[in-house]
PDB file as gemmi writes it, atoms N, CA and C in Angstrom:
CRYST1    1.000    1.000    1.000  90.00  90.00  90.00 P 1                      
ATOM      1  N   UNK A   1     105.708  92.804  92.878  1.00  0.00           N  
ATOM      2  CA  UNK A   1     104.967  91.777  92.184  1.00  0.00           C  
ATOM      3  C   UNK A   1     103.576  92.305  91.871  1.00  0.00           C  
ATOM      4  N   UNK A   2     103.320  92.678  90.648  1.00  0.00           N  
ATOM      5  CA  UNK A   2     102.006  93.152  90.251  1.00  0.00           C  
ATOM      6  C   UNK A   2     101.306  92.089  89.445  1.00  0.00           C  
ATOM      7  N   UNK A   3     100.179  91.621  89.952  1.00  0.00           N  
ATOM      8  CA  UNK A   3      99.412  90.598  89.255  1.00  0.00           C  
ATOM      9  C   UNK A   3      98.084  91.135  88.777  1.00  0.00           C  
ATOM     10  N   UNK A   4      97.787  92.372  89.073  1.00  0.00           N  
ATOM     11  CA  UNK A   4      96.480  92.934  88.768  1.00  0.00           C  
ATOM     12  C   UNK A   4      96.548  93.784  87.509  1.00  0.00           C  
ATOM     13  N   UNK A   5      95.487  93.725  86.761  1.00  0.00           N  
ATOM     14  CA  UNK A   5      95.361  94.581  85.605  1.00  0.00           C  
ATOM     15  C   UNK A   5      94.094  95.391  85.774  1.00  0.00           C  
ATOM     16  N   UNK A   6      94.200  96.690  85.591  1.00  0.00           N  
ATOM     17  CA  UNK A   6      93.032  97.545  85.718  1.00  0.00           C  
ATOM     18  C   UNK A   6      92.382  97.626  84.354  1.00  0.00           C  
ATOM     19  N   UNK A   7      91.147  97.184  84.284  1.00  0.00           N  
ATOM     20  CA  UNK A   7      90.426  97.205  83.020  1.00  0.00           C  
ATOM     21  C   UNK A   7      90.042  98.636  82.658  1.00  0.00           C  
ATOM     22  N   UNK A   8      89.804  98.855  81.378  1.00  0.00           N  
ATOM     23  CA  UNK A   8      89.407 100.179  80.915  1.00  0.00           C  
ATOM     24  C   UNK A   8      88.063 100.579  81.506  1.00  0.00           C  
ATOM     25  N   UNK A   9      87.203  99.601  81.726  1.00  0.00           N  
ATOM     26  CA  UNK A   9      85.893  99.881  82.286  1.00  0.00           C  
ATOM     27  C   UNK A   9      85.898  99.498  83.764  1.00  0.00           C  
ATOM     28  N   UNK A  10      86.160 100.475  84.611  1.00  0.00           N  
ATOM     29  CA  UNK A  10      86.324 100.212  86.040  1.00  0.00           C  
ATOM     30  C   UNK A  10      85.034  99.763  86.709  1.00  0.00           C  
ATOM     31  N   UNK A  11      83.889  99.992  86.078  1.00  0.00           N  
ATOM     32  CA  UNK A  11      82.610  99.643  86.684  1.00  0.00           C  
ATOM     33  C   UNK A  11      82.369  98.139  86.706  1.00  0.00           C  
ATOM     34  N   UNK A  12      83.053  97.400  85.885  1.00  0.00           N  
ATOM     35  CA  UNK A  12      82.771  95.979  85.753  1.00  0.00           C  
ATOM     36  C   UNK A  12      83.889  95.091  86.299  1.00  0.00           C  
ATOM     37  N   UNK A  13      84.481  95.489  87.390  1.00  0.00           N  
ATOM     38  CA  UNK A  13      85.512  94.665  88.021  1.00  0.00           C  
ATOM     39  C   UNK A  13      84.849  93.664  88.952  1.00  0.00           C  
ATOM     40  N   UNK A  14      85.396  92.479  88.998  1.00  0.00           N  
ATOM     41  CA  UNK A  14      84.870  91.477  89.922  1.00  0.00           C  
ATOM     42  C   UNK A  14      85.400  91.760  91.328  1.00  0.00           C  
ATOM     43  N   UNK A  15      84.751  91.140  92.305  1.00  0.00           N  
ATOM     44  CA  UNK A  15      85.210  91.279  93.696  1.00  0.00           C  
ATOM     45  C   UNK A  15      86.640  90.785  93.836  1.00  0.00           C  
ATOM     46  N   UNK A  16      86.962  89.681  93.160  1.00  0.00           N  
ATOM     47  CA  UNK A  16      88.322  89.144  93.242  1.00  0.00           C  
ATOM     48  C   UNK A  16      89.338  90.109  92.635  1.00  0.00           C  
ATOM     49  N   UNK A  17      88.977  90.766  91.555  1.00  0.00           N  
ATOM     50  CA  UNK A  17      89.884  91.750  90.950  1.00  0.00           C  
ATOM     51  C   UNK A  17      90.152  92.897  91.919  1.00  0.00           C  
ATOM     52  N   UNK A  18      89.103  93.369  92.561  1.00  0.00           N  
ATOM     53  CA  UNK A  18      89.258  94.483  93.514  1.00  0.00           C  
ATOM     54  C   UNK A  18      90.079  94.043  94.717  1.00  0.00           C  
ATOM     55  N   UNK A  19      89.795  92.857  95.237  1.00  0.00           N  
ATOM     56  CA  UNK A  19      90.550  92.334  96.378  1.00  0.00           C  
ATOM     57  C   UNK A  19      92.025  92.201  96.029  1.00  0.00           C  
ATOM     58  N   UNK A  20      92.312  91.626  94.859  1.00  0.00           N  
ATOM     59  CA  UNK A  20      93.716  91.445  94.483  1.00  0.00           C  
ATOM     60  C   UNK A  20      94.401  92.794  94.251  1.00  0.00           C  
ATOM     61  N   UNK A  21      93.667  93.759  93.727  1.00  0.00           N  
ATOM     62  CA  UNK A  21      94.234  95.089  93.524  1.00  0.00           C  
ATOM     63  C   UNK A  21      94.594  95.740  94.859  1.00  0.00           C  
ATOM     64  N   UNK A  22      93.699  95.662  95.824  1.00  0.00           N  
ATOM     65  CA  UNK A  22      93.965  96.233  97.152  1.00  0.00           C  
ATOM     66  C   UNK A  22      95.168  95.551  97.787  1.00  0.00           C  
ATOM     67  N   UNK A  23      95.203  94.231  97.718  1.00  0.00           N  
ATOM     68  CA  UNK A  23      96.332  93.494  98.299  1.00  0.00           C  
ATOM     69  C   UNK A  23      97.639  93.846  97.600  1.00  0.00           C  
ATOM     70  N   UNK A  24      97.582  93.992  96.287  1.00  0.00           N  
ATOM     71  CA  UNK A  24      98.780  94.348  95.532  1.00  0.00           C  
ATOM     72  C   UNK A  24      99.277  95.736  95.925  1.00  0.00           C  
ATOM     73  N   UNK A  25      98.365  96.675  96.075  1.00  0.00           N  
ATOM     74  CA  UNK A  25      98.723  98.035  96.481  1.00  0.00           C  
ATOM     75  C   UNK A  25      99.399  98.015  97.858  1.00  0.00           C  
ATOM     76  N   UNK A  26      98.918  97.151  98.746  1.00  0.00           N  
ATOM     77  CA  UNK A  26      99.419  97.113 100.127  1.00  0.00           C  
ATOM     78  C   UNK A  26     100.659  96.238 100.295  1.00  0.00           C  
ATOM     79  N   UNK A  27     101.272  95.808  99.204  1.00  0.00           N  
ATOM     80  CA  UNK A  27     102.488  94.985  99.323  1.00  0.00           C  
ATOM     81  C   UNK A  27     103.745  95.813  99.550  1.00  0.00           C  
ATOM     82  N   UNK A  28     103.632  97.134  99.491  1.00  0.00           N  
ATOM     83  CA  UNK A  28     104.805  97.982  99.733  1.00  0.00           C  
ATOM     84  C   UNK A  28     105.395  97.678 101.107  1.00  0.00           C  
ATOM     85  N   UNK A  29     106.685  97.619 101.158  1.00  0.00           N  
ATOM     86  CA  UNK A  29     107.389  97.262 102.391  1.00  0.00           C  
ATOM     87  C   UNK A  29     107.028  98.170 103.567  1.00  0.00           C  
ATOM     88  N   UNK A  30     106.879  99.467 103.287  1.00  0.00           N  
ATOM     89  CA  UNK A  30     106.556 100.413 104.344  1.00  0.00           C  
ATOM     90  C   UNK A  30     105.052 100.587 104.552  1.00  0.00           C  
ATOM     91  N   UNK A  31     104.229  99.809 103.817  1.00  0.00           N  
ATOM     92  CA  UNK A  31     102.785  99.877 103.952  1.00  0.00           C  
ATOM     93  C   UNK A  31     102.203 101.061 103.197  1.00  0.00           C  
ATOM     94  N   UNK A  32     100.891 101.113 103.160  1.00  0.00           N  
ATOM     95  CA  UNK A  32     100.212 102.212 102.468  1.00  0.00           C  
ATOM     96  C   UNK A  32      99.055 102.720 103.314  1.00  0.00           C  
ATOM     97  N   UNK A  33      98.760 103.977 103.148  1.00  0.00           N  
ATOM     98  CA  UNK A  33      97.651 104.578 103.880  1.00  0.00           C  
ATOM     99  C   UNK A  33      96.325 104.222 103.209  1.00  0.00           C  
ATOM    100  N   UNK A  34      95.274 104.404 103.957  1.00  0.00           N  
ATOM    101  CA  UNK A  34      93.935 104.158 103.434  1.00  0.00           C  
ATOM    102  C   UNK A  34      93.672 105.068 102.231  1.00  0.00           C  
ATOM    103  N   UNK A  35      94.127 106.303 102.322  1.00  0.00           N  
ATOM    104  CA  UNK A  35      93.925 107.271 101.245  1.00  0.00           C  
ATOM    105  C   UNK A  35      94.600 106.808  99.958  1.00  0.00           C  
ATOM    106  N   UNK A  36      95.807 106.279 100.081  1.00  0.00           N  
ATOM    107  CA  UNK A  36      96.539 105.802  98.904  1.00  0.00           C  
ATOM    108  C   UNK A  36      95.807 104.628  98.257  1.00  0.00           C  
ATOM    109  N   UNK A  37      95.304 103.714  99.073  1.00  0.00           N  
ATOM    110  CA  UNK A  37      94.535 102.576  98.539  1.00  0.00           C  
ATOM    111  C   UNK A  37      93.281 103.089  97.845  1.00  0.00           C  
ATOM    112  N   UNK A  38      92.599 104.023  98.479  1.00  0.00           N  
ATOM    113  CA  UNK A  38      91.363 104.601  97.940  1.00  0.00           C  
ATOM    114  C   UNK A  38      91.578 105.135  96.528  1.00  0.00           C  
ATOM    115  N   UNK A  39      92.626 105.930  96.339  1.00  0.00           N  
ATOM    116  CA  UNK A  39      92.881 106.546  95.039  1.00  0.00           C  
ATOM    117  C   UNK A  39      93.412 105.552  94.012  1.00  0.00           C  
ATOM    118  N   UNK A  40      94.287 104.673  94.418  1.00  0.00           N  
ATOM    119  CA  UNK A  40      94.862 103.722  93.454  1.00  0.00           C  
ATOM    120  C   UNK A  40      93.868 102.646  93.024  1.00  0.00           C  
ATOM    121  N   UNK A  41      92.941 102.292  93.897  1.00  0.00           N  
ATOM    122  CA  UNK A  41      91.968 101.249  93.573  1.00  0.00           C  
ATOM    123  C   UNK A  41      90.694 101.822  92.945  1.00  0.00           C  
ATOM    124  N   UNK A  42      90.575 103.135  92.900  1.00  0.00           N  
ATOM    125  CA  UNK A  42      89.392 103.788  92.331  1.00  0.00           C  
ATOM    126  C   UNK A  42      88.107 103.282  92.982  1.00  0.00           C  
ATOM    127  N   UNK A  43      88.063 103.364  94.310  1.00  0.00           N  
ATOM    128  CA  UNK A  43      86.891 102.916  95.061  1.00  0.00           C  
ATOM    129  C   UNK A  43      86.295 104.075  95.840  1.00  0.00           C  
ATOM    130  N   UNK A  44      85.010 103.972  96.119  1.00  0.00           N  
ATOM    131  CA  UNK A  44      84.391 104.940  97.017  1.00  0.00           C  
ATOM    132  C   UNK A  44      84.874 104.629  98.427  1.00  0.00           C  
ATOM    133  N   UNK A  45      84.748 105.594  99.305  1.00  0.00           N  
ATOM    134  CA  UNK A  45      85.176 105.385 100.688  1.00  0.00           C  
ATOM    135  C   UNK A  45      84.393 104.237 101.326  1.00  0.00           C  
ATOM    136  N   UNK A  46      83.087 104.186 101.095  1.00  0.00           N  
ATOM    137  CA  UNK A  46      82.246 103.135 101.665  1.00  0.00           C  
ATOM    138  C   UNK A  46      82.675 101.754 101.177  1.00  0.00           C  
ATOM    139  N   UNK A  47      82.920 101.621  99.876  1.00  0.00           N  
ATOM    140  CA  UNK A  47      83.359 100.329  99.337  1.00  0.00           C  
ATOM    141  C   UNK A  47      84.727  99.941  99.897  1.00  0.00           C  
ATOM    142  N   UNK A  48      85.616 100.905  99.985  1.00  0.00           N  
ATOM    143  CA  UNK A  48      86.945 100.623 100.520  1.00  0.00           C  
ATOM    144  C   UNK A  48      86.851 100.088 101.946  1.00  0.00           C  
ATOM    145  N   UNK A  49      86.044 100.741 102.781  1.00  0.00           N  
ATOM    146  CA  UNK A  49      85.893 100.291 104.169  1.00  0.00           C  
ATOM    147  C   UNK A  49      85.376  98.857 104.218  1.00  0.00           C  
ATOM    148  N   UNK A  50      84.423  98.519 103.358  1.00  0.00           N  
ATOM    149  CA  UNK A  50      83.870  97.168 103.319  1.00  0.00           C  
ATOM    150  C   UNK A  50      84.941  96.157 102.916  1.00  0.00           C  
ATOM    151  N   UNK A  51      85.709  96.485 101.879  1.00  0.00           N  
ATOM    152  CA  UNK A  51      86.755  95.566 101.431  1.00  0.00           C  
ATOM    153  C   UNK A  51      87.855  95.416 102.473  1.00  0.00           C  
ATOM    154  N   UNK A  52      88.286  96.512 103.084  1.00  0.00           N  
ATOM    155  CA  UNK A  52      89.336  96.430 104.102  1.00  0.00           C  
ATOM    156  C   UNK A  52      88.873  95.600 105.290  1.00  0.00           C  
ATOM    157  N   UNK A  53      87.631  95.761 105.671  1.00  0.00           N  
ATOM    158  CA  UNK A  53      87.073  94.974 106.764  1.00  0.00           C  
ATOM    159  C   UNK A  53      87.072  93.486 106.406  1.00  0.00           C  
ATOM    160  N   UNK A  54      86.619  93.164 105.205  1.00  0.00           N  
ATOM    161  CA  UNK A  54      86.596  91.783 104.731  1.00  0.00           C  
ATOM    162  C   UNK A  54      88.004  91.176 104.704  1.00  0.00           C  
ATOM    163  N   UNK A  55      88.954  91.942 104.188  1.00  0.00           N  
ATOM    164  CA  UNK A  55      90.330  91.466 104.093  1.00  0.00           C  
ATOM    165  C   UNK A  55      90.958  91.265 105.470  1.00  0.00           C  
ATOM    166  N   UNK A  56      90.663  92.166 106.399  1.00  0.00           N  
ATOM    167  CA  UNK A  56      91.192  92.029 107.759  1.00  0.00           C  
ATOM    168  C   UNK A  56      90.573  90.820 108.464  1.00  0.00           C  
ATOM    169  N   UNK A  57      89.271  90.640 108.317  1.00  0.00           N  
ATOM    170  CA  UNK A  57      88.586  89.504 108.948  1.00  0.00           C  
ATOM    171  C   UNK A  57      89.150  88.173 108.475  1.00  0.00           C  
ATOM    172  N   UNK A  58      89.627  88.144 107.235  1.00  0.00           N  
ATOM    173  CA  UNK A  58      90.156  86.912 106.657  1.00  0.00           C  
ATOM    174  C   UNK A  58      91.676  86.816 106.739  1.00  0.00           C  
ATOM    175  N   UNK A  59      92.299  87.757 107.422  1.00  0.00           N  
ATOM    176  CA  UNK A  59      93.742  87.702 107.647  1.00  0.00           C  
ATOM    177  C   UNK A  59      94.589  87.952 106.413  1.00  0.00           C  
ATOM    178  N   UNK A  60      94.032  88.645 105.416  1.00  0.00           N  
ATOM    179  CA  UNK A  60      94.776  88.905 104.189  1.00  0.00           C  
ATOM    180  C   UNK A  60      95.518  90.239 104.221  1.00  0.00           C  
ATOM    181  N   UNK A  61      95.071  91.130 105.090  1.00  0.00           N  
ATOM    182  CA  UNK A  61      95.700  92.438 105.224  1.00  0.00           C  
ATOM    183  C   UNK A  61      95.679  92.813 106.700  1.00  0.00           C  
ATOM    184  N   UNK A  62      96.668  93.584 107.132  1.00  0.00           N  
ATOM    185  CA  UNK A  62      96.668  94.027 108.531  1.00  0.00           C  
ATOM    186  C   UNK A  62      96.868  95.532 108.578  1.00  0.00           C  
ATOM    187  N   UNK A  63      96.269  96.121 109.598  1.00  0.00           N  
ATOM    188  CA  UNK A  63      96.416  97.554 109.828  1.00  0.00           C  
ATOM    189  C   UNK A  63      97.362  97.749 110.988  1.00  0.00           C  
ATOM    190  N   UNK A  64      98.372  98.567 110.793  1.00  0.00           N  
ATOM    191  CA  UNK A  64      99.326  98.843 111.852  1.00  0.00           C  
ATOM    192  C   UNK A  64      99.012 100.218 112.437  1.00  0.00           C  
ATOM    193  N   UNK A  65      98.479 100.179 113.645  1.00  0.00           N  
ATOM    194  CA  UNK A  65      98.007 101.387 114.329  1.00  0.00           C  
ATOM    195  C   UNK A  65      99.082 102.467 114.434  1.00  0.00           C  
ATOM    196  N   UNK A  66     100.278 102.068 114.892  1.00  0.00           N  
ATOM    197  CA  UNK A  66     101.320 103.070 115.159  1.00  0.00           C  
ATOM    198  C   UNK A  66     101.724 103.845 113.905  1.00  0.00           C  
ATOM    199  N   UNK A  67     101.782 103.180 112.765  1.00  0.00           N  
ATOM    200  CA  UNK A  67     102.170 103.850 111.523  1.00  0.00           C  
ATOM    201  C   UNK A  67     100.943 104.270 110.705  1.00  0.00           C  
ATOM    202  N   UNK A  68      99.765 103.775 111.080  1.00  0.00           N  
ATOM    203  CA  UNK A  68      98.505 104.048 110.386  1.00  0.00           C  
ATOM    204  C   UNK A  68      98.559 103.631 108.923  1.00  0.00           C  
ATOM    205  N   UNK A  69      99.124 102.439 108.692  1.00  0.00           N  
ATOM    206  CA  UNK A  69      99.243 101.915 107.328  1.00  0.00           C  
ATOM    207  C   UNK A  69      98.724 100.479 107.264  1.00  0.00           C  
ATOM    208  N   UNK A  70      98.393 100.076 106.053  1.00  0.00           N  
ATOM    209  CA  UNK A  70      97.967  98.709 105.778  1.00  0.00           C  
ATOM    210  C   UNK A  70      99.099  97.969 105.091  1.00  0.00           C  
ATOM    211  N   UNK A  71      99.206  96.684 105.417  1.00  0.00           N  
ATOM    212  CA  UNK A  71     100.203  95.816 104.786  1.00  0.00           C  
ATOM    213  C   UNK A  71      99.559  94.473 104.459  1.00  0.00           C  
ATOM    214  N   UNK A  72      99.912  93.937 103.322  1.00  0.00           N  
ATOM    215  CA  UNK A  72      99.442  92.608 102.947  1.00  0.00           C  
ATOM    216  C   UNK A  72     100.170  91.581 103.800  1.00  0.00           C  
ATOM    217  N   UNK A  73      99.425  90.623 104.352  1.00  0.00           N  
ATOM    218  CA  UNK A  73     100.007  89.574 105.193  1.00  0.00           C  
ATOM    219  C   UNK A  73     100.584  88.458 104.324  1.00  0.00           C  
ATOM    220  N   UNK A  74     101.234  87.497 104.965  1.00  0.00           N  
ATOM    221  CA  UNK A  74     101.733  86.308 104.250  1.00  0.00           C  
ATOM    222  C   UNK A  74     100.581  85.593 103.554  1.00  0.00           C  
ATOM    223  N   UNK A  75      99.472  85.462 104.263  1.00  0.00           N  
ATOM    224  CA  UNK A  75      98.288  84.822 103.691  1.00  0.00           C  
ATOM    225  C   UNK A  75      97.799  85.619 102.479  1.00  0.00           C  
ATOM    226  N   UNK A  76      97.840  86.938 102.563  1.00  0.00           N  
ATOM    227  CA  UNK A  76      97.458  87.786 101.446  1.00  0.00           C  
ATOM    228  C   UNK A  76      98.396  87.628 100.261  1.00  0.00           C  
ATOM    229  N   UNK A  77      99.686  87.492 100.529  1.00  0.00           N  
ATOM    230  CA  UNK A  77     100.665  87.265  99.470  1.00  0.00           C  
ATOM    231  C   UNK A  77     100.416  85.925  98.787  1.00  0.00           C  
ATOM    232  N   UNK A  78     100.063  84.919  99.586  1.00  0.00           N  
ATOM    233  CA  UNK A  78      99.742  83.599  99.039  1.00  0.00           C  
ATOM    234  C   UNK A  78      98.516  83.709  98.123  1.00  0.00           C  
ATOM    235  N   UNK A  79      97.504  84.462  98.563  1.00  0.00           N  
ATOM    236  CA  UNK A  79      96.312  84.695  97.741  1.00  0.00           C  
ATOM    237  C   UNK A  79      96.697  85.344  96.411  1.00  0.00           C  
ATOM    238  N   UNK A  80      97.531  86.391  96.462  1.00  0.00           N  
ATOM    239  CA  UNK A  80      97.960  87.080  95.241  1.00  0.00           C  
ATOM    240  C   UNK A  80      98.679  86.136  94.286  1.00  0.00           C  
ATOM    241  N   UNK A  81      99.522  85.285  94.845  1.00  0.00           N  
ATOM    242  CA  UNK A  81     100.255  84.317  94.037  1.00  0.00           C  
ATOM    243  C   UNK A  81      99.283  83.370  93.341  1.00  0.00           C  
ATOM    244  N   UNK A  82      98.338  82.822  94.090  1.00  0.00           N  
ATOM    245  CA  UNK A  82      97.355  81.901  93.517  1.00  0.00           C  
ATOM    246  C   UNK A  82      96.477  82.611  92.486  1.00  0.00           C  
ATOM    247  N   UNK A  83      96.071  83.821  92.793  1.00  0.00           N  
ATOM    248  CA  UNK A  83      95.223  84.588  91.881  1.00  0.00           C  
ATOM    249  C   UNK A  83      95.963  84.860  90.567  1.00  0.00           C  
ATOM    250  N   UNK A  84      97.222  85.216  90.657  1.00  0.00           N  
ATOM    251  CA  UNK A  84      98.025  85.447  89.460  1.00  0.00           C  
ATOM    252  C   UNK A  84      98.175  84.196  88.623  1.00  0.00           C  
ATOM    253  N   UNK A  85      98.412  83.068  89.283  1.00  0.00           N  
ATOM    254  CA  UNK A  85      98.548  81.797  88.566  1.00  0.00           C  
ATOM    255  C   UNK A  85      97.228  81.401  87.906  1.00  0.00           C  
ATOM    256  N   UNK A  86      96.137  81.635  88.608  1.00  0.00           N  
ATOM    257  CA  UNK A  86      94.818  81.332  88.056  1.00  0.00           C  
ATOM    258  C   UNK A  86      94.546  82.201  86.827  1.00  0.00           C  
ATOM    259  N   UNK A  87      94.898  83.472  86.892  1.00  0.00           N  
ATOM    260  CA  UNK A  87      94.732  84.361  85.730  1.00  0.00           C  
ATOM    261  C   UNK A  87      95.545  83.869  84.544  1.00  0.00           C  
ATOM    262  N   UNK A  88      96.755  83.356  84.808  1.00  0.00           N  
ATOM    263  CA  UNK A  88      97.584  82.815  83.732  1.00  0.00           C  
ATOM    264  C   UNK A  88      96.906  81.621  83.067  1.00  0.00           C  
ATOM    265  N   UNK A  89      96.322  80.745  83.869  1.00  0.00           N  
ATOM    266  CA  UNK A  89      95.637  79.563  83.341  1.00  0.00           C  
ATOM    267  C   UNK A  89      94.414  79.977  82.520  1.00  0.00           C  
ATOM    268  N   UNK A  90      93.667  80.928  83.022  1.00  0.00           N  
ATOM    269  CA  UNK A  90      92.484  81.415  82.300  1.00  0.00           C  
ATOM    270  C   UNK A  90      92.895  82.027  80.969  1.00  0.00           C  
ATOM    271  N   UNK A  91      93.950  82.833  80.972  1.00  0.00           N  
ATOM    272  CA  UNK A  91      94.426  83.449  79.732  1.00  0.00           C  
ATOM    273  C   UNK A  91      94.880  82.384  78.745  1.00  0.00           C  
ATOM    274  N   UNK A  92      95.586  81.377  79.217  1.00  0.00           N  
ATOM    275  CA  UNK A  92      96.040  80.289  78.356  1.00  0.00           C  
ATOM    276  C   UNK A  92      94.845  79.538  77.778  1.00  0.00           C  
ATOM    277  N   UNK A  93      93.860  79.269  78.619  1.00  0.00           N  
ATOM    278  CA  UNK A  93      92.660  78.575  78.179  1.00  0.00           C  
ATOM    279  C   UNK A  93      91.920  79.399  77.129  1.00  0.00           C  
ATOM    280  N   UNK A  94      91.817  80.697  77.356  1.00  0.00           N  
ATOM    281  CA  UNK A  94      91.153  81.570  76.385  1.00  0.00           C  
ATOM    282  C   UNK A  94      91.880  81.565  75.043  1.00  0.00           C  
ATOM    283  N   UNK A  95      93.211  81.534  75.080  1.00  0.00           N  
ATOM    284  CA  UNK A  95      93.987  81.486  73.841  1.00  0.00           C  
ATOM    285  C   UNK A  95      93.745  80.181  73.088  1.00  0.00           C  
ATOM    286  N   UNK A  96      93.601  79.096  73.801  1.00  0.00           N  
ATOM    287  CA  UNK A  96      93.357  77.802  73.177  1.00  0.00           C  
ATOM    288  C   UNK A  96      91.965  77.777  72.540  1.00  0.00           C  
ATOM    289  N   UNK A  97      90.989  78.294  73.250  1.00  0.00           N  
ATOM    290  CA  UNK A  97      89.598  78.291  72.779  1.00  0.00           C  
ATOM    291  C   UNK A  97      89.435  79.181  71.551  1.00  0.00           C  
ATOM    292  N   UNK A  98      90.113  80.332  71.541  1.00  0.00           N  
ATOM    293  CA  UNK A  98      89.984  81.292  70.437  1.00  0.00           C  
ATOM    294  C   UNK A  98      90.532  80.721  69.150  1.00  0.00           C  
ATOM    295  N   UNK A  99      91.560  79.919  69.224  1.00  0.00           N  
ATOM    296  CA  UNK A  99      92.172  79.359  68.018  1.00  0.00           C  
ATOM    297  C   UNK A  99      91.260  78.396  67.419  1.00  0.00           C  
TER     298      UNK A  99                                                      
END                                                                             
């Protein structure tokens, strides 16, 4: 389930876009390493650590010590679902306004 779109201008992503991208990357059944998230999300190491900490504190992502991977939690999946639906509404609204 991919709900994130990477904009052409990576410098102007919102916090919510970055959060949803990280959560989407970590939805793999076998989890993903920090390095994989770092490269796929196009973040600096410092920014990645801050986002992972924020996501863990809020129960949206979990780190599994034994496998050394991150996985999106049920709460994180719920966030992704809501974020995707919200993006759909915004896109629909933009289409109505443009006409």
